[in-house]
Coordinates of C-alpha atoms in Angstrom, one line a residue:
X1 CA 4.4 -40.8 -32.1
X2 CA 6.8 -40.1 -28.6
X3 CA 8.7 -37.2 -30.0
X4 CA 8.5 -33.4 -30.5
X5 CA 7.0 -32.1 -33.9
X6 CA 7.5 -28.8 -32.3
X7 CA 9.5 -26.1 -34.9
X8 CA 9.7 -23.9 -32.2
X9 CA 11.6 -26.3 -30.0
X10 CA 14.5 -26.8 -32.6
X11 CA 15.7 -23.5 -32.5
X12 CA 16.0 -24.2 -28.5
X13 CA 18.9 -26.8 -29.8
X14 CA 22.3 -26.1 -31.3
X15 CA 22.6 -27.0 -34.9
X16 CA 26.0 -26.0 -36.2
X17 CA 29.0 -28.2 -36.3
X18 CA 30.9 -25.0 -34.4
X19 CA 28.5 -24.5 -31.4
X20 CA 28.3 -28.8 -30.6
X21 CA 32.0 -28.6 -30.9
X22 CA 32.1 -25.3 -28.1
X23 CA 30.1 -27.0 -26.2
X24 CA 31.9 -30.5 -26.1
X25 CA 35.2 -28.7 -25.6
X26 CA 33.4 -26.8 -22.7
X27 CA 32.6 -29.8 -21.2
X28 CA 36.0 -31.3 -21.5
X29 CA 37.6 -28.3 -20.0
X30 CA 37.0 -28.6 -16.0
X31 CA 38.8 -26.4 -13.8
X32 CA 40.4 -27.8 -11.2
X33 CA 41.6 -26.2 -7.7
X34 CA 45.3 -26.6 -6.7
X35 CA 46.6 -27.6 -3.2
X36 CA 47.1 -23.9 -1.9
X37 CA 44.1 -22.4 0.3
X38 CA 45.0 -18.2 -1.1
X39 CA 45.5 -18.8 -4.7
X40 CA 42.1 -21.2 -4.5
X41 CA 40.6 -18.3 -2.6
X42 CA 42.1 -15.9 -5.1
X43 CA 40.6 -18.3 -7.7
X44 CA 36.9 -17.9 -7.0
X45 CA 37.2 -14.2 -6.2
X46 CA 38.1 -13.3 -9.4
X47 CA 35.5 -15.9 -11.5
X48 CA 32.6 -13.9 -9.5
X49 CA 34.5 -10.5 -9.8
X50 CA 34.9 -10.1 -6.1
X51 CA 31.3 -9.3 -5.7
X52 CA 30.1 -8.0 -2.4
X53 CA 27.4 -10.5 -1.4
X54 CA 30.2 -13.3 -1.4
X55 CA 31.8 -13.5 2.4
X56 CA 35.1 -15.1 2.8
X57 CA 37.1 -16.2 6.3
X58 CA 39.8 -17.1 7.4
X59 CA 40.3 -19.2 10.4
X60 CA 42.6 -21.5 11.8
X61 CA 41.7 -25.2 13.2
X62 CA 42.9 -27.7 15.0
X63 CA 44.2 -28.4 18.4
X64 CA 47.6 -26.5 18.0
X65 CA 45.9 -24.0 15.5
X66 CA 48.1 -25.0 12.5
X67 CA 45.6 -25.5 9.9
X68 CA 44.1 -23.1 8.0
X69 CA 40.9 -23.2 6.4
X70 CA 39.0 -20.6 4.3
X71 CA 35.1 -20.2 4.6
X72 CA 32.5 -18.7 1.5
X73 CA 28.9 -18.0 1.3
X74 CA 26.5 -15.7 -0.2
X75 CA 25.4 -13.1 2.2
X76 CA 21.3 -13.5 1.9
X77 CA 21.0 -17.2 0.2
X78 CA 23.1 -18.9 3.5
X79 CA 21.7 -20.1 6.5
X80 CA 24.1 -17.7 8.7
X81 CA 22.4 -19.4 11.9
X82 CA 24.2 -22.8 11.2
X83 CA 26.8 -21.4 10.1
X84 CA 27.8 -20.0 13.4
X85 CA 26.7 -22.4 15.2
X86 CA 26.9 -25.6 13.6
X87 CA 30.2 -24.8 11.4
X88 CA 32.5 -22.4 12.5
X89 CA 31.8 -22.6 16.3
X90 CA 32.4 -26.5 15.6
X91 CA 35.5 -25.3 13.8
X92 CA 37.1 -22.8 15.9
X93 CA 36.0 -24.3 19.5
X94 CA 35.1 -27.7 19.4
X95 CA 38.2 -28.9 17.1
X96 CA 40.5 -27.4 19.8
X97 CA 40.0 -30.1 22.3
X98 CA 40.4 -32.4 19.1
X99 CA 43.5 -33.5 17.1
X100 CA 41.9 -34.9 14.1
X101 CA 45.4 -35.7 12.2
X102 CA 45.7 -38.0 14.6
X103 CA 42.7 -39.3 13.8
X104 CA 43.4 -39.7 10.1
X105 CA 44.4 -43.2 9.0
X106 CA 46.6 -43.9 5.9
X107 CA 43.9 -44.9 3.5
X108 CA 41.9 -41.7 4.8
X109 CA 42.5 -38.0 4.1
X110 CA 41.9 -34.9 6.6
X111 CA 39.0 -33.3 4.6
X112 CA 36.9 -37.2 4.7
X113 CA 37.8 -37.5 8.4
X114 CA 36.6 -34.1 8.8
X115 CA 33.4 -34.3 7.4
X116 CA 32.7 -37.7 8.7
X117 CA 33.9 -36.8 12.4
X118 CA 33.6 -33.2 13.0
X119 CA 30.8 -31.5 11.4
X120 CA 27.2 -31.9 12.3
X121 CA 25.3 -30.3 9.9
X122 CA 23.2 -32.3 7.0
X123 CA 24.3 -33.1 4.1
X124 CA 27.9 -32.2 2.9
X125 CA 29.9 -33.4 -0.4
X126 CA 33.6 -33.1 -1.8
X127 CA 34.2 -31.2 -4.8
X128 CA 37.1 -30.7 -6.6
X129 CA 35.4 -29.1 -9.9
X130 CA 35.6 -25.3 -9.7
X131 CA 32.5 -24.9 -11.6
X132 CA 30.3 -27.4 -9.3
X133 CA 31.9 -25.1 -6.2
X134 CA 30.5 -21.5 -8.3
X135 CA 27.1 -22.8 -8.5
X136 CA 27.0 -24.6 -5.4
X137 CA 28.3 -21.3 -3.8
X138 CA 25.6 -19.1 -5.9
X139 CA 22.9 -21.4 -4.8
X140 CA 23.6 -20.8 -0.9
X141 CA 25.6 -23.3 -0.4
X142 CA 28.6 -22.9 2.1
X143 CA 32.1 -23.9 0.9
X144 CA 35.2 -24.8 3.0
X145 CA 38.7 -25.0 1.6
X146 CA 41.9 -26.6 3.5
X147 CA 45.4 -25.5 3.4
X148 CA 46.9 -28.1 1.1
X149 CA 44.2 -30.1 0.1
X150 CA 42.9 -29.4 -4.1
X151 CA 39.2 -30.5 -3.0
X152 CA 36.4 -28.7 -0.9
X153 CA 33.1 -29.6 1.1
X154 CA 30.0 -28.1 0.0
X155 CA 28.0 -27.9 3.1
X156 CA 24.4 -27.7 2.2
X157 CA 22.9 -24.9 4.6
X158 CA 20.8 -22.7 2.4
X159 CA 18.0 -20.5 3.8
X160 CA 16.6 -17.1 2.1
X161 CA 13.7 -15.5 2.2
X162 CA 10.2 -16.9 0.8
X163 CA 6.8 -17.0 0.7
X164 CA 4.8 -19.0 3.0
X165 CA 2.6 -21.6 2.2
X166 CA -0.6 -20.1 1.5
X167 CA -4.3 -20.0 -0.3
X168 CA -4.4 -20.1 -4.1
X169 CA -4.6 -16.5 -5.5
X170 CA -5.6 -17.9 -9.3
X171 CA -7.4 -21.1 -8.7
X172 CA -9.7 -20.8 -5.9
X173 CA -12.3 -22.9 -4.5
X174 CA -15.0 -23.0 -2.1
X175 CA -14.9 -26.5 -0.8
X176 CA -11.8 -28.2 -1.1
X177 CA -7.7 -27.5 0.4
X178 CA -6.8 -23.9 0.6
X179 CA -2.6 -24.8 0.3
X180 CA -0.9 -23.5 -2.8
X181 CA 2.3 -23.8 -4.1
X182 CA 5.0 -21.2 -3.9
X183 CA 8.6 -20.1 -5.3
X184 CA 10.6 -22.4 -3.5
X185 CA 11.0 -26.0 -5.4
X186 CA 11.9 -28.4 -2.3
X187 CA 8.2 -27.1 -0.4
X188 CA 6.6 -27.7 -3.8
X189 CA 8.0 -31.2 -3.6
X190 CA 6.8 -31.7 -0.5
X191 CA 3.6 -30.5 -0.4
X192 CA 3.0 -33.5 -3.1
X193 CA 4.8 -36.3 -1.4
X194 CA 2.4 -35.1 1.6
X195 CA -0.1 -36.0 -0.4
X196 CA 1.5 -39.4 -2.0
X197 CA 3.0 -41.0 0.5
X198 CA 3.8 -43.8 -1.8
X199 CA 7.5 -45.4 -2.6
X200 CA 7.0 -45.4 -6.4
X201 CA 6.8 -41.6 -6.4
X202 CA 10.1 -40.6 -8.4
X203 CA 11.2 -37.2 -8.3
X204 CA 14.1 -36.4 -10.8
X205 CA 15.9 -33.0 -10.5
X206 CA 18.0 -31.5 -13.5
X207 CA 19.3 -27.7 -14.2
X208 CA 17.8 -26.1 -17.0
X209 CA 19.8 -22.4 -18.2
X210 CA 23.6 -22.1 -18.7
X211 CA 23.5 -18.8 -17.0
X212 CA 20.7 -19.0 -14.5
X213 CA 21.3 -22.9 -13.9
X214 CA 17.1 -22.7 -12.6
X215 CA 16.5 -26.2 -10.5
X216 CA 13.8 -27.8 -11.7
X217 CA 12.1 -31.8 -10.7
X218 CA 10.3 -34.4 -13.1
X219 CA 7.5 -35.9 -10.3
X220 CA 6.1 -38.9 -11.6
X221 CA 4.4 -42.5 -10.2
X222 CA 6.9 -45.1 -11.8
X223 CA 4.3 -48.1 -12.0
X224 CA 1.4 -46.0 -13.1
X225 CA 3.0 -43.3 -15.7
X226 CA 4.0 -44.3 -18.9
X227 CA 7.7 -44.5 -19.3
X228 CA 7.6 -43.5 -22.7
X229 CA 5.8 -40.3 -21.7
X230 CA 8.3 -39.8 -19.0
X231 CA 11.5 -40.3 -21.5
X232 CA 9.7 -37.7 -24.0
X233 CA 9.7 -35.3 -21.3
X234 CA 13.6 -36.2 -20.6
X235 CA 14.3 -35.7 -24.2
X236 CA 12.7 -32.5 -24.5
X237 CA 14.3 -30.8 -21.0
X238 CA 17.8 -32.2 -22.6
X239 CA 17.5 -30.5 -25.7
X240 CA 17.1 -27.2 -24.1
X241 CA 20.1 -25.3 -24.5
X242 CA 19.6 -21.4 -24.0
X243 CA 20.7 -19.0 -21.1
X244 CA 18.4 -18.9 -18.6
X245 CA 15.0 -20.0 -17.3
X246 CA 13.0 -17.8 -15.2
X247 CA 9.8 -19.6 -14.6
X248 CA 7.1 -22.2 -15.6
X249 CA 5.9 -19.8 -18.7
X250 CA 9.9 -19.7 -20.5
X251 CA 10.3 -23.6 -20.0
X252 CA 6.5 -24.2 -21.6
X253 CA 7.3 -22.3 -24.3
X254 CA 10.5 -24.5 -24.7
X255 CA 9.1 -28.3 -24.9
X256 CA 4.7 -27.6 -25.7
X257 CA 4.1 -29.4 -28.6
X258 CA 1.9 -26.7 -31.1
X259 CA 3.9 -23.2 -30.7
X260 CA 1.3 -21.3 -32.9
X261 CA -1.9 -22.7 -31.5
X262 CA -3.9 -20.6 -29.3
X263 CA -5.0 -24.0 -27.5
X264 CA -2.4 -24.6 -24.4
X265 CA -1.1 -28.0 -24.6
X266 CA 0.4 -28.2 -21.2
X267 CA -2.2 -27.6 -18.3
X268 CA -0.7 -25.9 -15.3
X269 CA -2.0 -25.7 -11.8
X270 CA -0.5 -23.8 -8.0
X271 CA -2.8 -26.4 -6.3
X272 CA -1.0 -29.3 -5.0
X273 CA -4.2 -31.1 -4.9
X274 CA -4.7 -30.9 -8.0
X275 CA -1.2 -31.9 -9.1
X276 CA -1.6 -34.7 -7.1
X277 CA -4.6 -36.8 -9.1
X278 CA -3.0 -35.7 -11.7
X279 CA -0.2 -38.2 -10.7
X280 CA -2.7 -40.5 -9.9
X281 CA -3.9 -40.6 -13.1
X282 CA -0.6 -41.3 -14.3
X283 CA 0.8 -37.5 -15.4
X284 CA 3.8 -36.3 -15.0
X285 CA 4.6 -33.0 -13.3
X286 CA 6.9 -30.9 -13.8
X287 CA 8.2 -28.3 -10.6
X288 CA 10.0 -25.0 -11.6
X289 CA 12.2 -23.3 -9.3
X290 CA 10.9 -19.6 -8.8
X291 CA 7.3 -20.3 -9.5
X292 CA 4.4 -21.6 -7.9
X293 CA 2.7 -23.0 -11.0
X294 CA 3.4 -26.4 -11.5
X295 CA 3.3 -27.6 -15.4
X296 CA 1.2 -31.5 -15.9
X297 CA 1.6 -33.1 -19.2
X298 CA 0.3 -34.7 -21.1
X299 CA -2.8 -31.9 -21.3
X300 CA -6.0 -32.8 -23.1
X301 CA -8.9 -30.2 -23.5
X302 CA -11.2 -31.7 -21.1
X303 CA -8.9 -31.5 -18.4
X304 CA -9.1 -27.3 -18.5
X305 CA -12.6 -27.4 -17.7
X306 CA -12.3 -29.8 -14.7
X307 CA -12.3 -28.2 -11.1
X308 CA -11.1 -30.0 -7.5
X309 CA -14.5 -28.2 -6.8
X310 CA -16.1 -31.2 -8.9
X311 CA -14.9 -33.9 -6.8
X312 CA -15.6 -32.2 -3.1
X313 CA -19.4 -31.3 -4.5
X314 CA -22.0 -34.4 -4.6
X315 CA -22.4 -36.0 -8.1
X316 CA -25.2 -33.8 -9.6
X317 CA -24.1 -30.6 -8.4
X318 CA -20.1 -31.2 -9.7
X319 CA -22.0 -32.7 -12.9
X320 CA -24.3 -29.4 -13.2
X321 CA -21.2 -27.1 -12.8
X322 CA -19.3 -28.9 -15.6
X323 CA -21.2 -29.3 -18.3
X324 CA -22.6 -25.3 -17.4
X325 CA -18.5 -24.8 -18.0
X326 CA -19.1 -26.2 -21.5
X327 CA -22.0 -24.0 -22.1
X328 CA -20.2 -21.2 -21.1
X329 CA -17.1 -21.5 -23.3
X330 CA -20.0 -21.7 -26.3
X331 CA -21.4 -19.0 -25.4
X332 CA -17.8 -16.9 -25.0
X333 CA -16.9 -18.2 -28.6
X334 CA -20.2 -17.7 -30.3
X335 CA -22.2 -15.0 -29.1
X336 CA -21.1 -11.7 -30.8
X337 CA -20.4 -13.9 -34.0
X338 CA -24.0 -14.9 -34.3
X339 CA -25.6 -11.9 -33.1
X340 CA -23.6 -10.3 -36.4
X341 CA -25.0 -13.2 -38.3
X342 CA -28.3 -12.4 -37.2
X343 CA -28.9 -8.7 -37.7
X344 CA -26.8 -8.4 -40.3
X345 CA -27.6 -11.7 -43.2
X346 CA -30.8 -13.9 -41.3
X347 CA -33.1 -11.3 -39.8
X348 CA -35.9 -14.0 -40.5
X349 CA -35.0 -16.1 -37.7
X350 CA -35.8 -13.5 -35.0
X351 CA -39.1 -12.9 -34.0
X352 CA -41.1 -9.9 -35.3
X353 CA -41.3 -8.4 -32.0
X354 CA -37.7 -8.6 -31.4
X355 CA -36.7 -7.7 -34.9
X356 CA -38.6 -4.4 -34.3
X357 CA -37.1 -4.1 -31.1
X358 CA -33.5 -4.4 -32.5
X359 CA -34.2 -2.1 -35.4
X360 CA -35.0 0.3 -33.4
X361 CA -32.4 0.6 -30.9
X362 CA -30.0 0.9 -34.0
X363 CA -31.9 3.5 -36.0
X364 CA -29.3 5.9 -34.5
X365 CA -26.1 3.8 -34.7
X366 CA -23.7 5.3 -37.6
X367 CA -22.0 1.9 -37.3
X368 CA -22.7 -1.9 -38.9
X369 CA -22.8 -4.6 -36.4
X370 CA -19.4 -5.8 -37.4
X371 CA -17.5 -2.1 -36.4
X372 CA -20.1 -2.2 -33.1
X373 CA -19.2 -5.6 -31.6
X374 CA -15.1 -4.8 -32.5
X375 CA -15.3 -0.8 -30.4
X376 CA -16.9 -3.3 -27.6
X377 CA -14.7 -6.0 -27.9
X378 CA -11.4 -4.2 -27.6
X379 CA -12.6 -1.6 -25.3
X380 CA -13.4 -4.4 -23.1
X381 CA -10.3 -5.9 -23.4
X382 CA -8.5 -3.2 -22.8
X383 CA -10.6 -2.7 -19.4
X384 CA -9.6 -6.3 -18.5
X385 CA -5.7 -5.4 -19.1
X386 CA -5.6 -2.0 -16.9
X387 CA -7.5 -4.1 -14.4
X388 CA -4.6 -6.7 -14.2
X389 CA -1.4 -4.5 -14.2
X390 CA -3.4 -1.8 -11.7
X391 CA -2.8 -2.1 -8.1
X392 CA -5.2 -4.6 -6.9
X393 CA -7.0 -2.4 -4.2
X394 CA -8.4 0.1 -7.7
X395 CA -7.9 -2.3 -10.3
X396 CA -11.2 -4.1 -10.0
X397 CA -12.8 -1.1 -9.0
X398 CA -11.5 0.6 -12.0
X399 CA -12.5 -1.7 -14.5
X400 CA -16.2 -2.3 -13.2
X401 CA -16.7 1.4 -13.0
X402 CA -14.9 1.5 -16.8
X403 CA -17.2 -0.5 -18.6
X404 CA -20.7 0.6 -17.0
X405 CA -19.8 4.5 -17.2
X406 CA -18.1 3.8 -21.1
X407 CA -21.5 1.2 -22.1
X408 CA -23.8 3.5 -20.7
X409 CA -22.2 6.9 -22.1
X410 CA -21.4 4.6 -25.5
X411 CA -25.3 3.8 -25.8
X412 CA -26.5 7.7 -24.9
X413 CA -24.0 8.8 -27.6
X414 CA -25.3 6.7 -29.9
X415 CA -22.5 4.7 -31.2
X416 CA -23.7 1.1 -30.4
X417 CA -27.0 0.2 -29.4
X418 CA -28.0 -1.5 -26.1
X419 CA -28.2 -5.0 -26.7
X420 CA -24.9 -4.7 -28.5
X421 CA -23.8 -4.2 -24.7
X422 CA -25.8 -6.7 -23.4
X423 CA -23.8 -9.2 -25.7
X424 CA -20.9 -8.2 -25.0
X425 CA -20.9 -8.2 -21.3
X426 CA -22.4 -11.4 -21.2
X427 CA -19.7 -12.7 -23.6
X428 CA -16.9 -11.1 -21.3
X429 CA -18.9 -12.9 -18.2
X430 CA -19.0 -16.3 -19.6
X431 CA -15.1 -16.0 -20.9
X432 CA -14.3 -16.3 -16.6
X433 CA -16.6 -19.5 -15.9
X434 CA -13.8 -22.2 -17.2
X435 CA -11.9 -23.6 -15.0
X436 CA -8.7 -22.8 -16.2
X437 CA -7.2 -19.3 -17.6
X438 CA -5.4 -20.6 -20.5
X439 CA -8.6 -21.7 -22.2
X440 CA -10.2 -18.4 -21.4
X441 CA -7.1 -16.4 -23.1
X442 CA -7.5 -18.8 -26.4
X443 CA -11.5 -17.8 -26.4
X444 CA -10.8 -14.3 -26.6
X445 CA -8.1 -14.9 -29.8
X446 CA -10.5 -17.1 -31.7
X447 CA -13.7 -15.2 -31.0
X448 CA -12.6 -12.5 -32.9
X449 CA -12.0 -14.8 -36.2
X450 CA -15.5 -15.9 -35.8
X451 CA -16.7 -12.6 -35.8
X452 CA -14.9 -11.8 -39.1
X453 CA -16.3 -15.1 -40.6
X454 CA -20.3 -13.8 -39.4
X455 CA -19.5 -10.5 -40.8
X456 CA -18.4 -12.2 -44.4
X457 CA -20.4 -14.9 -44.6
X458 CA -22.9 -15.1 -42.4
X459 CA -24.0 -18.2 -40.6
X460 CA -22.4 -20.1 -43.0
X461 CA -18.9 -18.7 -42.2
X462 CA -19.8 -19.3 -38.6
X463 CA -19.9 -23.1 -39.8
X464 CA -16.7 -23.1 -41.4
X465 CA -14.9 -21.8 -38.6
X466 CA -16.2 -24.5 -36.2
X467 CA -15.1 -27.2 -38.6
X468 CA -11.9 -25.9 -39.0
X469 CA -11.5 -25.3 -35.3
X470 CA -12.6 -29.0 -34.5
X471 CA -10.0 -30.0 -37.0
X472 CA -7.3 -28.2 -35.7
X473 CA -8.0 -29.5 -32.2
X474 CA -8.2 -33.3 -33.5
X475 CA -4.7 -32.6 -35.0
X476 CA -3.4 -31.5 -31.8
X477 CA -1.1 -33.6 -29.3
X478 CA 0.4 -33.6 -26.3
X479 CA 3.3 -35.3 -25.2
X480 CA 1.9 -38.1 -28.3
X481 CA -1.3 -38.2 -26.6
X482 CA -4.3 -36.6 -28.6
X483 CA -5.4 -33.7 -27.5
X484 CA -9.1 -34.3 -27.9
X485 CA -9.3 -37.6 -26.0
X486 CA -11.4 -39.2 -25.0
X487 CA -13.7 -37.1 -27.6
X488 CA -11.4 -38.2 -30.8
X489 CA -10.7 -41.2 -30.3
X490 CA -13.9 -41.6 -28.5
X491 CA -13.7 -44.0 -25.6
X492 CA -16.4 -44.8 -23.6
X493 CA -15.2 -46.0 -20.7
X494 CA -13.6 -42.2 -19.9
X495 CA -16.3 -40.5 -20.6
X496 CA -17.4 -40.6 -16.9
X497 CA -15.1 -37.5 -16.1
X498 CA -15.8 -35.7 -19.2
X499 CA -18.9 -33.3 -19.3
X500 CA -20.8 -35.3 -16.4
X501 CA -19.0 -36.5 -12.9
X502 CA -19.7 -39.7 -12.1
X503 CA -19.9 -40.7 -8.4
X504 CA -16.4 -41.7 -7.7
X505 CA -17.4 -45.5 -6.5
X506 CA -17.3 -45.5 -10.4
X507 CA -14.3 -44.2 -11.6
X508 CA -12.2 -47.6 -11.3
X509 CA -9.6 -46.8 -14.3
X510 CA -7.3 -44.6 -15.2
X511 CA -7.9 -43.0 -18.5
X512 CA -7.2 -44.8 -21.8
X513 CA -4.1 -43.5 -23.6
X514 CA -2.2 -41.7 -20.5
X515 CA -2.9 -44.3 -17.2
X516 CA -2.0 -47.5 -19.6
X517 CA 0.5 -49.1 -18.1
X518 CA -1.9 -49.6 -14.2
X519 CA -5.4 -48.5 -15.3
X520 CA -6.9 -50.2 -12.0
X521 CA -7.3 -47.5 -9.4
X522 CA -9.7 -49.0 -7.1
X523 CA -11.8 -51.7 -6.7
X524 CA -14.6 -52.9 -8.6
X525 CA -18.1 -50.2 -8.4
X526 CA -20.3 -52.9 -7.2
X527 CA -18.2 -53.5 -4.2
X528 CA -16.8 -49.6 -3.8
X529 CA -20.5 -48.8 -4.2
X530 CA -22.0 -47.5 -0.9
X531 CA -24.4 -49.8 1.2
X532 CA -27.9 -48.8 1.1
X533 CA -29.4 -47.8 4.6
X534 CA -30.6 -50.4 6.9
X535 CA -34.1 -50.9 7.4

């Protein structure tokens, strides 16, 4: 079904009678600016409280110098470079050799001749809506108001300082392009039209955030996505209706689909690579201004274990490090759960020699397994946190040199035994090996219900828990596409991209429920297939 289910979501959208009616009358009233430059000037002052980052001037134009015109910017979001010199020295020098009234025909006002004759710089628009001219103005935008004229030009000129395009901080790779995104929404843009040099890629902008009015773009192929995908993700962005948006995180948590699952449902990615066969695949991305993660729906739960790194290594080595991706999210779920299970309810599935062994490395523990793997667990989580929100020069240090001096002082003192530490470092290992950090964050929320279940019930609880968990992921969608696909429903045909990597002479579609409306993308394998060497 193309719509949202998402309870969440529908307290993002007003539901009273009184608040639709506010906004509709909010709507209907648009200030207009009247015909005189000072109380226009006046005007705008006083909506932004005559705040200090706004410049205004004065000048006078015009061959005899009998027009005047008022200039406004934001000091640090303006391009001040062309404004000197491609607006006001235009203005105040060049128009003095020039009498542009006479230049203005009856059918034809001062302001259009103006900004068709006179002014060089890009693009430039008239406005006569004073709230169009406030955000235009707080997004570094230059205005210019005439004497006598209830309209203005929005000269686009904006410039402020930003990041450079540089190499991935969160999803690196070793072979593969070392551009990432950053906070700036037209270099986003651009960096995947680079990429896509194709006429069918549409990219839709829209302001999301009555306050913070935060640009953000809908990038999709037109004849390979499917439109009713791309009109769920309209519907959604439409329906939000709250103050401000201040990154990719806020607007996921506005149109994902499952609010209280630990499993993401939108995958996200600063590699425009990545968001690019995305595209290809016939996704649609969705750019944030202020971020450098770009969000890709519709998400399924193969697609978080899938690395660029797959497709830049030969067949069996991508194949080798993906399904070892798989093993390692197992283990990261499992491993402290059925150690519990073990020691604690089906000591007569370990060998005698290791039974003794574990016995008697816990001879001196005060603690059941259950209250050992919890002191490890969260101690190690808290490790991971101060590592994070530390300066990054100690941070790593810090928590490496935490959890060996706390394991080894834990295990002389006698509160957990030593393969309890084993476990749980190679649990805490394993949780880093998928290729996405969303998945990793939902392991470490679910392992801990497992480990609840082994300590109740044994194996047996461990059995309920992954039935229930493989019943919640079924139930899952994304966008209306299932979130376990091509798993459930199983499709053959995709399952060349899903534990294994196929050599890419063989991936000829698009998969089955999101590429459906152009599932060709290359030729047939027998012809795509390379030519064996000559004898």
């Amino acid at each position: 079904m193309w719509y949202s289910k998402n309870k969440n979501q529908k307290a993002s959208i007003p539901q009273s009678s009184e608040t639709n009616q506010a906004a509709e009358s909010n709507q209907k009233a648009v200030i207009k600016l009247k015909t005189s430059l000072q109380q226009n000037i006046q005007t705008i002052q006083n909506t932004l409280g005559k705040s200090s980052d706004i410049v205004t001037r004065e000048i006078r134009i015009g061959k005899q110098g009998n027009i005047k015109v008022g200039i406004l910017y934001t000091d640090g979001l303006t391009d001040t470079a062309s404004l000197q010199d491609f607006i006001l020295e235009t203005l105040m020098l060049d128009l003095n050799e020039i009498d542009l009234q006479e230049k203005t025909s009856p059918n034809q006002n001062f302001i259009s001749v103006l900004k068709d004759v006179a002014l060089t710089v890009g693009e430039i628009k008239e406005v006569t809506n004073l709230e169009v001219i406030i955000t235009s103005l707080l997004s570094g935008e230059t205005i210019l108001l005439i004497d006598g004229y209830a309209q203005v030009l929005v000269i686009s000129n904006k410039k402020w300082a930003e990041r450079a395009v540089s190499e991935p901080t969160a999803q690196t790779v070793v072979r593969g392009s070392q551009e990432g995104f950053n906070e700036n929404l037209r270099v986003n843009t651009a960096l995947i039209r680079r990429r896509i040099k194709d006429p069918n890629l549409r990219i839709e902008s829209k302001e999301i955030g009555m306050r913070t009015k935060t640009n953000i773009a809908i990038v999709y192929i037109q004849d390979i996505a499917n439109e009713k995908i791309v009109e769920e993700v309209r519907l959604r962005l439409n329906r939000i209706d709250i103050d401000g948006v201040l990154g990719g995180g806020s607007l996921e948590g506005l149109i994902q689909d499952s609010a209280y699952s630990p499993f993401p449902t939108i995958f996200n990615s600063e590699r425009p690579d990545v968001v690019a066969s995305e595209l290809l695949e016939g996704r649609i991305a969705i750019v944030v201004d202020g971020t450098p993660f770009v969000l890709v729906v519709p998400a399924l739960f193969v697609q978080f274990f899938q690395s660029p790194e797959d497709y830049n290594q030969r067949t069996i080595i991508g194949s080798l490090v993906r399904f070892l991706r798989f093993i390692a999210f197992g283990i990261s779920l499992l491993a402290p759960s059925v150690y519990i299970a073990i020691t604690t309810f089906h000591q007569a599935m370990l060998p005698p020699s290791l039974l003794i062994s574990l016995a008697a490395q816990r001879e001196g523990v005060p603690f059941p397994a259950f209250i050992e793997v919890l002191i490890m667990e969260v101690t190690f989580e808290i490790l991971r946190e101060a590592g994070i929100r530390m300066p990054r020069s100690i941070g790593s240090a810090m928590s490496i040199v935490g959890a060996f001096v706390i394991g080894t002082a834990a295990v002389e003192a006698g509160l957990v035994s030593a393969m309890m530490v084993i476990v749980v470092s190679i649990t805490a290992i394993t949780s880093f090996v998928p290729a996405s950090y969303e998945i990793a964050i939902s392991v470490r929320i679910i392992r801990f219900l497992f480990i609840a279940l082994a300590a109740t019930f044994g194996i047996f609880g461990i059995v309920i828990g992954l039935i229930a968990l493989v019943l919640h992921l079924c139930s899952l969608r994304s966008f209306g596409v299932p979130y376990m696909s091509p798993l459930a429903p199983f499709n053959i045909s995709d399952q060349k991209d899903t534990f294994i990597v196929l050599p890419i002479w063989k991936m000829t579609t698009r998969p089955h429920l999101i590429g459906k409306k152009n599932r060709v993308k290359q030729q047939d394998s027998a012809s795509a297939k390379p030519a064996p060497p000559k004898k």
